[in-house]
XYZ file of C-alpha atoms in Angstrom:
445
model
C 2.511 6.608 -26.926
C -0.233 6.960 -29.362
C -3.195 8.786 -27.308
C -5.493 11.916 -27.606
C -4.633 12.892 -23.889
C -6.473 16.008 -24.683
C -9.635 13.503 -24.399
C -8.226 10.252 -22.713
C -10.458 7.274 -23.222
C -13.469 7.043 -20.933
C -13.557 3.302 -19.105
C -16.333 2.356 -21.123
C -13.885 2.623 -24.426
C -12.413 -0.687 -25.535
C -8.931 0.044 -24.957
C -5.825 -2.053 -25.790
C -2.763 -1.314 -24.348
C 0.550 -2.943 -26.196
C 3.867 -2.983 -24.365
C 6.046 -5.629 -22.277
C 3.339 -7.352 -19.708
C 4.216 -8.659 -16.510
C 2.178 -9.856 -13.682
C 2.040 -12.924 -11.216
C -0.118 -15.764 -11.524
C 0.548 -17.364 -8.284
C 3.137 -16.605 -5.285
C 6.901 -17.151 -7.000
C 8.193 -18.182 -3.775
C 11.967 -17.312 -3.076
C 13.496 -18.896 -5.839
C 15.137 -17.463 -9.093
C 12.973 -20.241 -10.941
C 9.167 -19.242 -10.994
C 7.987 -21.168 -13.681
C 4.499 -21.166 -13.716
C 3.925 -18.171 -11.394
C 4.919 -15.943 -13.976
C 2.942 -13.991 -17.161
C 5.282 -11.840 -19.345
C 4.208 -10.921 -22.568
C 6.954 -8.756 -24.928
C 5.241 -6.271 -27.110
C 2.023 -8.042 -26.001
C -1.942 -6.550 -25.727
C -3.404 -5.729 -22.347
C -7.639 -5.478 -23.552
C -9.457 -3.626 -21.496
C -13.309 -2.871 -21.498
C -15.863 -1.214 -18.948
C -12.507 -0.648 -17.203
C -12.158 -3.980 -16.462
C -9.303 -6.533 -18.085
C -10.446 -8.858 -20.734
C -7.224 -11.019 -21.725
C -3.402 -10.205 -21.964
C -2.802 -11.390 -25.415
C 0.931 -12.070 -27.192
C 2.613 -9.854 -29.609
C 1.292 -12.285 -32.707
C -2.712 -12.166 -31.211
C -3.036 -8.289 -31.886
C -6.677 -6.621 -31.368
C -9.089 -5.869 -34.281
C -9.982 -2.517 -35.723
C -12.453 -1.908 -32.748
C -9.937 -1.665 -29.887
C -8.474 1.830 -29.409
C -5.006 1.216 -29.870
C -2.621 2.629 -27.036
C 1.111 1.983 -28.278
C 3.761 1.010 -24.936
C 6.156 -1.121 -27.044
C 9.397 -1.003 -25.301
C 7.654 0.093 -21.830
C 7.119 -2.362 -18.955
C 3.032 -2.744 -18.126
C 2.123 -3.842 -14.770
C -0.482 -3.866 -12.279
C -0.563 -0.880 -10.229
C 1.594 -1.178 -7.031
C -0.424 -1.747 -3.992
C 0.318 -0.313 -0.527
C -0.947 -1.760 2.617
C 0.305 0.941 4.590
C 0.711 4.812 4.703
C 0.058 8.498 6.160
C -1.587 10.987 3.916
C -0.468 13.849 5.715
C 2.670 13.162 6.720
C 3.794 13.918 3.156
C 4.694 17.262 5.019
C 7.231 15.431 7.686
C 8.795 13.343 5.364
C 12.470 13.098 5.393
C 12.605 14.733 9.141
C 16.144 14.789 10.857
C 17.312 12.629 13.672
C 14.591 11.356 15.999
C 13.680 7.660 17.056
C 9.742 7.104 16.415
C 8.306 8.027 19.546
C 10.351 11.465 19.527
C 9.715 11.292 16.156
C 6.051 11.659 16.625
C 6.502 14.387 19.063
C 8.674 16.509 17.153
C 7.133 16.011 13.729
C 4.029 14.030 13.258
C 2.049 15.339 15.410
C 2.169 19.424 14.385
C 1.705 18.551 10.716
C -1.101 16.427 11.856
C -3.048 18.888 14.029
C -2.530 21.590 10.574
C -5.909 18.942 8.877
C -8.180 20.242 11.341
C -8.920 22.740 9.130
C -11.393 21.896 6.073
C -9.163 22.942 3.260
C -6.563 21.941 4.112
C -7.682 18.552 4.029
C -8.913 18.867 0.985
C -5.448 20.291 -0.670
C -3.589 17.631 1.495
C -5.948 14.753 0.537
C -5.533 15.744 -3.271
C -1.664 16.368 -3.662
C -1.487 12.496 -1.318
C -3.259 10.900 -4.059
C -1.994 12.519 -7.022
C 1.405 11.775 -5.278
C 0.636 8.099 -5.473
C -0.037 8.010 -9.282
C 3.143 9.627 -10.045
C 5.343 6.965 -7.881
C 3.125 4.029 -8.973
C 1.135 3.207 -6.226
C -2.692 3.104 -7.769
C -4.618 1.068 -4.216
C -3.515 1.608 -0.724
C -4.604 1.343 3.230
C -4.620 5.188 3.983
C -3.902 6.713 7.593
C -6.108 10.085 7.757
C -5.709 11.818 10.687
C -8.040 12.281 13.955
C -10.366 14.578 12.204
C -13.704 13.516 10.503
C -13.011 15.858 7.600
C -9.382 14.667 6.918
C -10.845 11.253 6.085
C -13.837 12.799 4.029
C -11.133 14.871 1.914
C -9.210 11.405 1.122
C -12.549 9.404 0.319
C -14.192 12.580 -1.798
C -10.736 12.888 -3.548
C -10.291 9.314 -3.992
C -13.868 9.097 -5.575
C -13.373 11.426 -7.935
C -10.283 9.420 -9.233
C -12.135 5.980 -8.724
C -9.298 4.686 -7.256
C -9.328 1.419 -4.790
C -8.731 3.213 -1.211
C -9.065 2.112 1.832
C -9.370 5.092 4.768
C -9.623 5.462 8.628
C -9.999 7.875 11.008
C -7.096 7.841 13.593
C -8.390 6.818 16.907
C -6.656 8.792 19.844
C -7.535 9.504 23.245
C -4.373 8.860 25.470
C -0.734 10.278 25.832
C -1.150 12.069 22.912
C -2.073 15.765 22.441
C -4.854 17.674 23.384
C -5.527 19.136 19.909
C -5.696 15.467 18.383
C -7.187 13.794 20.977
C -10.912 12.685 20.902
C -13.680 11.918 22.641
C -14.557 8.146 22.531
C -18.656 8.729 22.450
C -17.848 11.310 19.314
C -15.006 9.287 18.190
C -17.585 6.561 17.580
C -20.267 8.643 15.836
C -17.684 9.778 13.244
C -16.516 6.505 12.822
C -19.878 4.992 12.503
C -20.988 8.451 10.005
C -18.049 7.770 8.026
C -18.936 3.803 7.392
C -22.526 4.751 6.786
C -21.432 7.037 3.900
C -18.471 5.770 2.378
C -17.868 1.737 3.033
C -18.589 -0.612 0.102
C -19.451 2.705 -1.922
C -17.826 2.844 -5.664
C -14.466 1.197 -4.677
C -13.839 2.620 -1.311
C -13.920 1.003 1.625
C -13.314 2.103 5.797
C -10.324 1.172 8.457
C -10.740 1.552 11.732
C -7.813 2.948 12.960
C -6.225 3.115 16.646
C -2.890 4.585 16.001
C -1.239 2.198 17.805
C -2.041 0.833 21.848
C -0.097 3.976 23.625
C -2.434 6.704 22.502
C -5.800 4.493 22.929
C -7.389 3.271 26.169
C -9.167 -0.033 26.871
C -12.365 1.759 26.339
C -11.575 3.014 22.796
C -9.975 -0.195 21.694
C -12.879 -1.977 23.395
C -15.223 0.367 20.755
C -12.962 0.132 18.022
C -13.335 -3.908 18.349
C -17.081 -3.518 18.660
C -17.281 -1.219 15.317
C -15.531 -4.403 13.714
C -18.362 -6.934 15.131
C -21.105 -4.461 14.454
C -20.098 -4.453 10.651
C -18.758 -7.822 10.102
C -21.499 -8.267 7.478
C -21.357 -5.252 5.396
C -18.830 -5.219 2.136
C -17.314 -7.672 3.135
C -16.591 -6.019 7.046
C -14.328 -3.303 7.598
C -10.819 -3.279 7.727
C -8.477 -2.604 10.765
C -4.835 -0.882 10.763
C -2.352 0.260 13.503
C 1.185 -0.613 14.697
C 2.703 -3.040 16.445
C 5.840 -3.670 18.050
C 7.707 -1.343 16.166
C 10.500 -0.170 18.459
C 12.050 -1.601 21.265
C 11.303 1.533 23.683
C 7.911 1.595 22.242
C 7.490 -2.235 23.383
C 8.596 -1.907 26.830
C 6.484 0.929 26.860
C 3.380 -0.802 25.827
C 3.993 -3.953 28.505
C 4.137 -0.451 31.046
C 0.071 0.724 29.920
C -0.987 -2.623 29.558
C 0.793 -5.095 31.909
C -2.460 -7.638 31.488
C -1.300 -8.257 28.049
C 0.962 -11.299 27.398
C 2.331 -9.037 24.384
C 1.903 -5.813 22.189
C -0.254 -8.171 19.637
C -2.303 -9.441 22.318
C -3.751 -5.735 23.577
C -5.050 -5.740 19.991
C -6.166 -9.524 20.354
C -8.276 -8.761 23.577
C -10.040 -6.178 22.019
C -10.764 -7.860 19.077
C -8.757 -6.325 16.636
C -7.384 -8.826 14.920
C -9.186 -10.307 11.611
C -8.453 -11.337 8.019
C -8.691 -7.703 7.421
C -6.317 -6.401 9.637
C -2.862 -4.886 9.178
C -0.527 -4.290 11.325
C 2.811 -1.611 10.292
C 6.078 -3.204 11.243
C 6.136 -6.108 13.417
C 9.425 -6.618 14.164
C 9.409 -7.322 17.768
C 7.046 -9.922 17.792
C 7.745 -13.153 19.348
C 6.434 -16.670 18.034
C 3.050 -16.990 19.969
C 2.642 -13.470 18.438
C 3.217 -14.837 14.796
C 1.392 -18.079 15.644
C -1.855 -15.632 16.845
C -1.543 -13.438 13.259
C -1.624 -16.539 11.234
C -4.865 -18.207 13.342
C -6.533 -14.364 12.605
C -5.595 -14.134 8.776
C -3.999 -10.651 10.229
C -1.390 -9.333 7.998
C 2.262 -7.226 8.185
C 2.789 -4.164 6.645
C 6.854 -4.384 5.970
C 8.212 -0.907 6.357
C 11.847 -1.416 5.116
C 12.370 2.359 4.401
C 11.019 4.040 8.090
C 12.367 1.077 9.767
C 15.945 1.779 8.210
C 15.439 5.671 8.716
C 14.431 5.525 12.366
C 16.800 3.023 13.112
C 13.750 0.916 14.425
C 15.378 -2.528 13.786
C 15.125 -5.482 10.889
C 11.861 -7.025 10.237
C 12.707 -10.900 9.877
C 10.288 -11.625 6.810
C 10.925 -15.792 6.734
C 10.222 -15.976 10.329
C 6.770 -14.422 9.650
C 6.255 -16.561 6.456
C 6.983 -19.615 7.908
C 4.034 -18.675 10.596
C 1.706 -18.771 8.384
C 1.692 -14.595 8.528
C 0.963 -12.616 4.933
C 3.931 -9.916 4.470
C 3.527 -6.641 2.371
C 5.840 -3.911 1.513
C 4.551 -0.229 2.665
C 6.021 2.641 2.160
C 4.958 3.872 5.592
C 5.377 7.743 4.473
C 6.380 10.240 5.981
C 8.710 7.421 8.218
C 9.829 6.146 5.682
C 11.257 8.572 2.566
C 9.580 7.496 -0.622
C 5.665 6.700 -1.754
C 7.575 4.270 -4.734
C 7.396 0.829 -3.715
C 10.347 0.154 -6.111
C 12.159 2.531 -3.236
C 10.556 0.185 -0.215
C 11.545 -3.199 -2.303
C 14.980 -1.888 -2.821
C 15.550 -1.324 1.116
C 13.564 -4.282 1.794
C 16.127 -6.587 -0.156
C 18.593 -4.875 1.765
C 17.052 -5.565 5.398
C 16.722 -9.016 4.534
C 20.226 -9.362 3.259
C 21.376 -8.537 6.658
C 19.551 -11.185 7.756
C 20.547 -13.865 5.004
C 17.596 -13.754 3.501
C 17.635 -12.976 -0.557
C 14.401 -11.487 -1.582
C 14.403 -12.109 -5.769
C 12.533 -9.687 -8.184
C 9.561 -12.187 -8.305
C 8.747 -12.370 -4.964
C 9.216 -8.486 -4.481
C 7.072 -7.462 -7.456
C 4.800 -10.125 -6.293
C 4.813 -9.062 -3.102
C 3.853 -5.774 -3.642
C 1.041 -6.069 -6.226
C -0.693 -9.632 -6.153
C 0.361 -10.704 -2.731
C -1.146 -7.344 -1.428
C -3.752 -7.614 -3.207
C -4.487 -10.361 -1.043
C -3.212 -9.470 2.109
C -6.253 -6.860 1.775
C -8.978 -9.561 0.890
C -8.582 -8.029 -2.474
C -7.487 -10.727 -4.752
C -10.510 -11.188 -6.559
C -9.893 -7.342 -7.745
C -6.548 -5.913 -8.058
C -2.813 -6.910 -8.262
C -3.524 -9.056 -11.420
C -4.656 -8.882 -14.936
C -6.950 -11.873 -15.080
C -9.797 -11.495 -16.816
C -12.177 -9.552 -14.944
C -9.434 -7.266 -12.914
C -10.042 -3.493 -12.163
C -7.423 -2.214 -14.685
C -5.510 -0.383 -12.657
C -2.166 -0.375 -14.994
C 1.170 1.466 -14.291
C 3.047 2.122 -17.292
C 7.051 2.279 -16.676
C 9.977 3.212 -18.498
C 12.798 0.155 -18.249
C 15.716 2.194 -17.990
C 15.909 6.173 -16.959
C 19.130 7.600 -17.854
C 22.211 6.183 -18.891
C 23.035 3.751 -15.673
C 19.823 2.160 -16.012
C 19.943 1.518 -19.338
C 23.279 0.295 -20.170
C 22.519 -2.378 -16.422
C 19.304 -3.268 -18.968
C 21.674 -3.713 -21.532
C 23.757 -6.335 -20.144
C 20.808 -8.076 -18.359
C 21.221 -11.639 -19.181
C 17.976 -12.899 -18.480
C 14.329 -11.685 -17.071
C 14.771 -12.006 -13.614
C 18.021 -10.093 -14.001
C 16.421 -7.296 -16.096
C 13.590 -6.740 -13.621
C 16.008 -7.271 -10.230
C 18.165 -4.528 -11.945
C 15.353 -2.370 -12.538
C 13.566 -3.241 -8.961
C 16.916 -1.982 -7.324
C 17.461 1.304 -10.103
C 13.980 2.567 -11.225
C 12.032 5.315 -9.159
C 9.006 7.379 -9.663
C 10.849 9.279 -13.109
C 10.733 5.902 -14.435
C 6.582 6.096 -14.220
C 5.118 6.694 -18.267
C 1.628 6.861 -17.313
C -0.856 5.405 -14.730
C -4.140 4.288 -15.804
C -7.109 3.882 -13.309
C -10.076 1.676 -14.173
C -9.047 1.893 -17.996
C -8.885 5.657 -17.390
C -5.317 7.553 -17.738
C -5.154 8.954 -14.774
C -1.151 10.493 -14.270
C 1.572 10.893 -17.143
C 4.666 13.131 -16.365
C-alpha cells in the first residue's frame, strides 16, 4: 500500500482508500442470491473525511488530486467486524483443557479474573485486549471487564485513546462465586453508577450493565441492575445490558434450583427487568419458545458463540428457530470460551453448528451477520457495520488468499459468493493488511 505510516493520516485528512469493497445494504437472507442486499466494488474508492464515509465509488469514478490516495487494489475492504460478545481478560484462559463451563469457570476463569484487581494490570490487560482485536479484525465490540471498577476504567481509557466504538461493563457478582470477586451490592451500585457518569455517551463509548449470568447474582442485585437500566433509559440512548443465558444444560437445571419462581432462565432476567432493545444475551441455546417469543417482544438479542459452545461441548445453538421468533442473532467470539477473537474463526464454526442442524449459513448472511446485522443488534445501525454515507469508518483491510491453499481455492472460485464462502471458511487474523479506525490506521502486521 501506498502510505507514510511513519505519519498515518489524521481523521480530518480526506482519505481514499482503493481496493475490492464489500458491504451489505440490507439483510441477504439465507439464500445464495442476494441481489440487492449486496455492494461490491472491484478496485473501487472508499472516501473518507472527518473520519466519517462519504461514498464508495467504482473503479472508473476515481477521486481528484485532493484525496490522499491509499492504494488496496487486489485486497478485500470491509467494515470492521463487530462483536456482540466477549471477555477482555480471559485472553489469559483461552484455549484451557477439558472442563464443562461451570468447572470451567472454577478452574480457569475465575483466577485469571481475580489477577485485574490490581491497577496495572488492568491497564496492560485492557491494552494487549484491544490491540488484540485490531489484529483479528474485530474494530466494535460488547466487552466483559471484570468485577473491579478499575478493570473497566483500563478498557474505556484504552479504548479512548484508540477511538474505537466499545461498549464496557462491570461484572456484577455477589453469589456462589468467590470471595475475592464478589461485591457488595450498595458499592457495586456506586461503581456502576461512577462509571456511567464518566464514560456513557462520551466520544464513542458507551456502558453495559453486566450480571454475569443469574447463579452468581441475587434478586437484590438483579433487582439494582434492572433499576440502573430504568434510571438511565434517557441518557445516550440508555445503557446496554449483557449476561448469559441458558448456556448449558447443568447450568439450566441449576438456575430453575436458585430461582424456582421463574418460569425459565430468560424470565429471572425478565422479572428484573433486564431485558430491552439493548440487551444481549451469550448463547441461548436452551431456550424454549415462550423464551424466544419474550426476546423478540423486548428487541433483546443472541450473542451466537459457535466456537465456546463447540469447545465446551455446551450444545448447538438452533439459529432459524430464533430467527423465525422474531430474535436478532450475532456471532461472538465469546473469548477465552471460545479459541479465537477472528470472527472469520466464529463464522467458520458457526456454519458448521448449523450444518448439524440442516441449516446452511451462506457467506452473505455470515459476513452480514457479523458486521451490519450487529451493528444493529447493538442499536448501532445508524453508525457502524456499513459504509453509507455518513458511517464511522471503521475499515478492515484483508488479504484474499494467505498462502498457497487459499489462493489457488481463490483461484478456482467460480463466482463471488464462492470466493468470499472460501475465504469465510480459510482466512484468519494473518489474512488482516491493516485496520483503520475512524479514518485513522490503527493496526498493520
Amino acid at each position: 500500500m501506498t502510505v507514510d505510516h511513519a505519519h498515518p493520516p489524521s481523521n480530518d485528512a480526506r482519505t481514499a482508500l482503493r481496493g475490492d469493497i464489500l458491504y451489505f445494504l440490507r439483510d441477504p437472507g439465507w439464500s445464495e442470491d442476494a441481489t440487492g442486499a449486496v455492494r461490491f466494488e472491484p478496485d473501487g474508492w472508499l472516501l473518507i473525511d472527518q473520519g466519517r464515509v462519504v461514498a464508495v465509488r467504482a473503479a472508473d469514478e476515481p477521486p481528484d488530486s485532493s484525496w490522499a490516495r491509499q492504494d488496496w487494489r487486489g485486497h478485500l475492504v470491509m467494515p470492521g467486524f463487530i462483536d456482540p460478545h466477549v471477555h477482555a481478560p480471559q485472553l489469559d484462559v483461552i484455549a484451557s483443557y477439558g472442563a464443562a463451563l461451570l468447572d470451567w469457570l472454577e478452574r480457569y476463569t475465575f483466577p485469571a479474573e481475580a489477577r485485574y484487581a490490581d491497577a496495572g494490570q488492568s491497564r496492560l490487560g485492557a491494552e494487549r485486549f484491544l490491540n488484540a482485536l485490531l489484529a483479528h479484525g474485530t474494530t466494535s465490540a460488547l466487552v466483559f471487564a471484570t468485577v473491579h471498577k478499575i478493570s473497566s476504567e483500563a478498557l474505556f481509557e484504552a479504548g479512548r485513546q484508540l477511538g474505537m466504538r466499545l461498549i464496557i461493563g462491570k461484572v456484577l457478582m455477589d453469589s456462589n462465586c468467590p470471595a475475592d470477586l464478589r461485591d457488595d451490592i450498595a458499592q457495586a451500585e456506586q461503581d456502576c453508577i461512577e462509571l456511567i457518569e464518566r464514560w456513557h455517551g462520551v466520544d464513542r463509548l458507551a456502558y453495559a450493565v453486566t450480571p454475569r449470568f443469574a447463579a452468581t447474582s441475587s434478586d437484590a442485585q438483579l433487582a439494582m441492575a434492572g433499576g440502573l437500566l430504568q434510571r438511565y433509559a434517557g441518557r445516550a440512548g440508555g445503557l446496554y445490558m449483557q449476561t448469559h443465558v441458558a448456556e448449558n444444560r447443568d447450568e439450566v437445571r441449576w438456575i430453575a434450583e436458585l430461582f424456582p419462581d421463574s418460569r425459565s432462565y430468560l424470565d429471572v432476567y425478565d422479572r428484573h427487568g433486564l431485558l430491552t432493545r439493548r440487551s444481549v444475551l451469550a448463547h441461548g441455546i436452551w431456550l424454549d419458545d415462550a423464551d424466544r417469543a419474550r426476546m423478540a417482544q423486548t428487541g433483546s438479542s443472541i450473542a451466537f458463540s459457535p466456537s465456546s459452545n463447540l469447545f465446551l461441548g455446551s450444545g448447538l445453538f438452533d439459529w432459524a428457530k430464533a430467527e423465525a421468533a422474531g430474535v436478532g442473532v450475532a456471532p461472538a467470539s465469546d473469548v477465552g470460551g471460545g479459541t479465537s477473537l477472528c470472527q472469520l474463526r466464529t463464522l467458520a464454526d458457526g456454519y458448521k453448528v448449523l450444518a448439524l442442524q440442516g441449516q446452511r449459513m451462506t457467506a452473505w448472511q455470515g459476513l452480514y451477520a457479523a458486521t451490519r446485522g450487529a451493528a444493529r443488534a447493538l442499536d448501532l445501525e445508524h453508525e457502524i457495520g456499513h459504509f453509507a454515507p455518513g458511517t464511522a469508518a471503521d475499515v478492515v483491510v484483508w488479504r484474499w488468499a494467505e498462502g498457497a491453499v487459499q489462493q489457488r481455492r481463490q483461484e478456482m472460485a467460480r463466482s463471488l459468493h464462492e470466493r468470499l464462502f472460501a475465504w469465510m471458511m480459510l482466512a484468519d487474523e494473518r489474512n488482516v493488511a491493516a485496520a483503520y479506525i475512524g479514518g485513522r490506521l490503527r493496526y498493520r502486521p
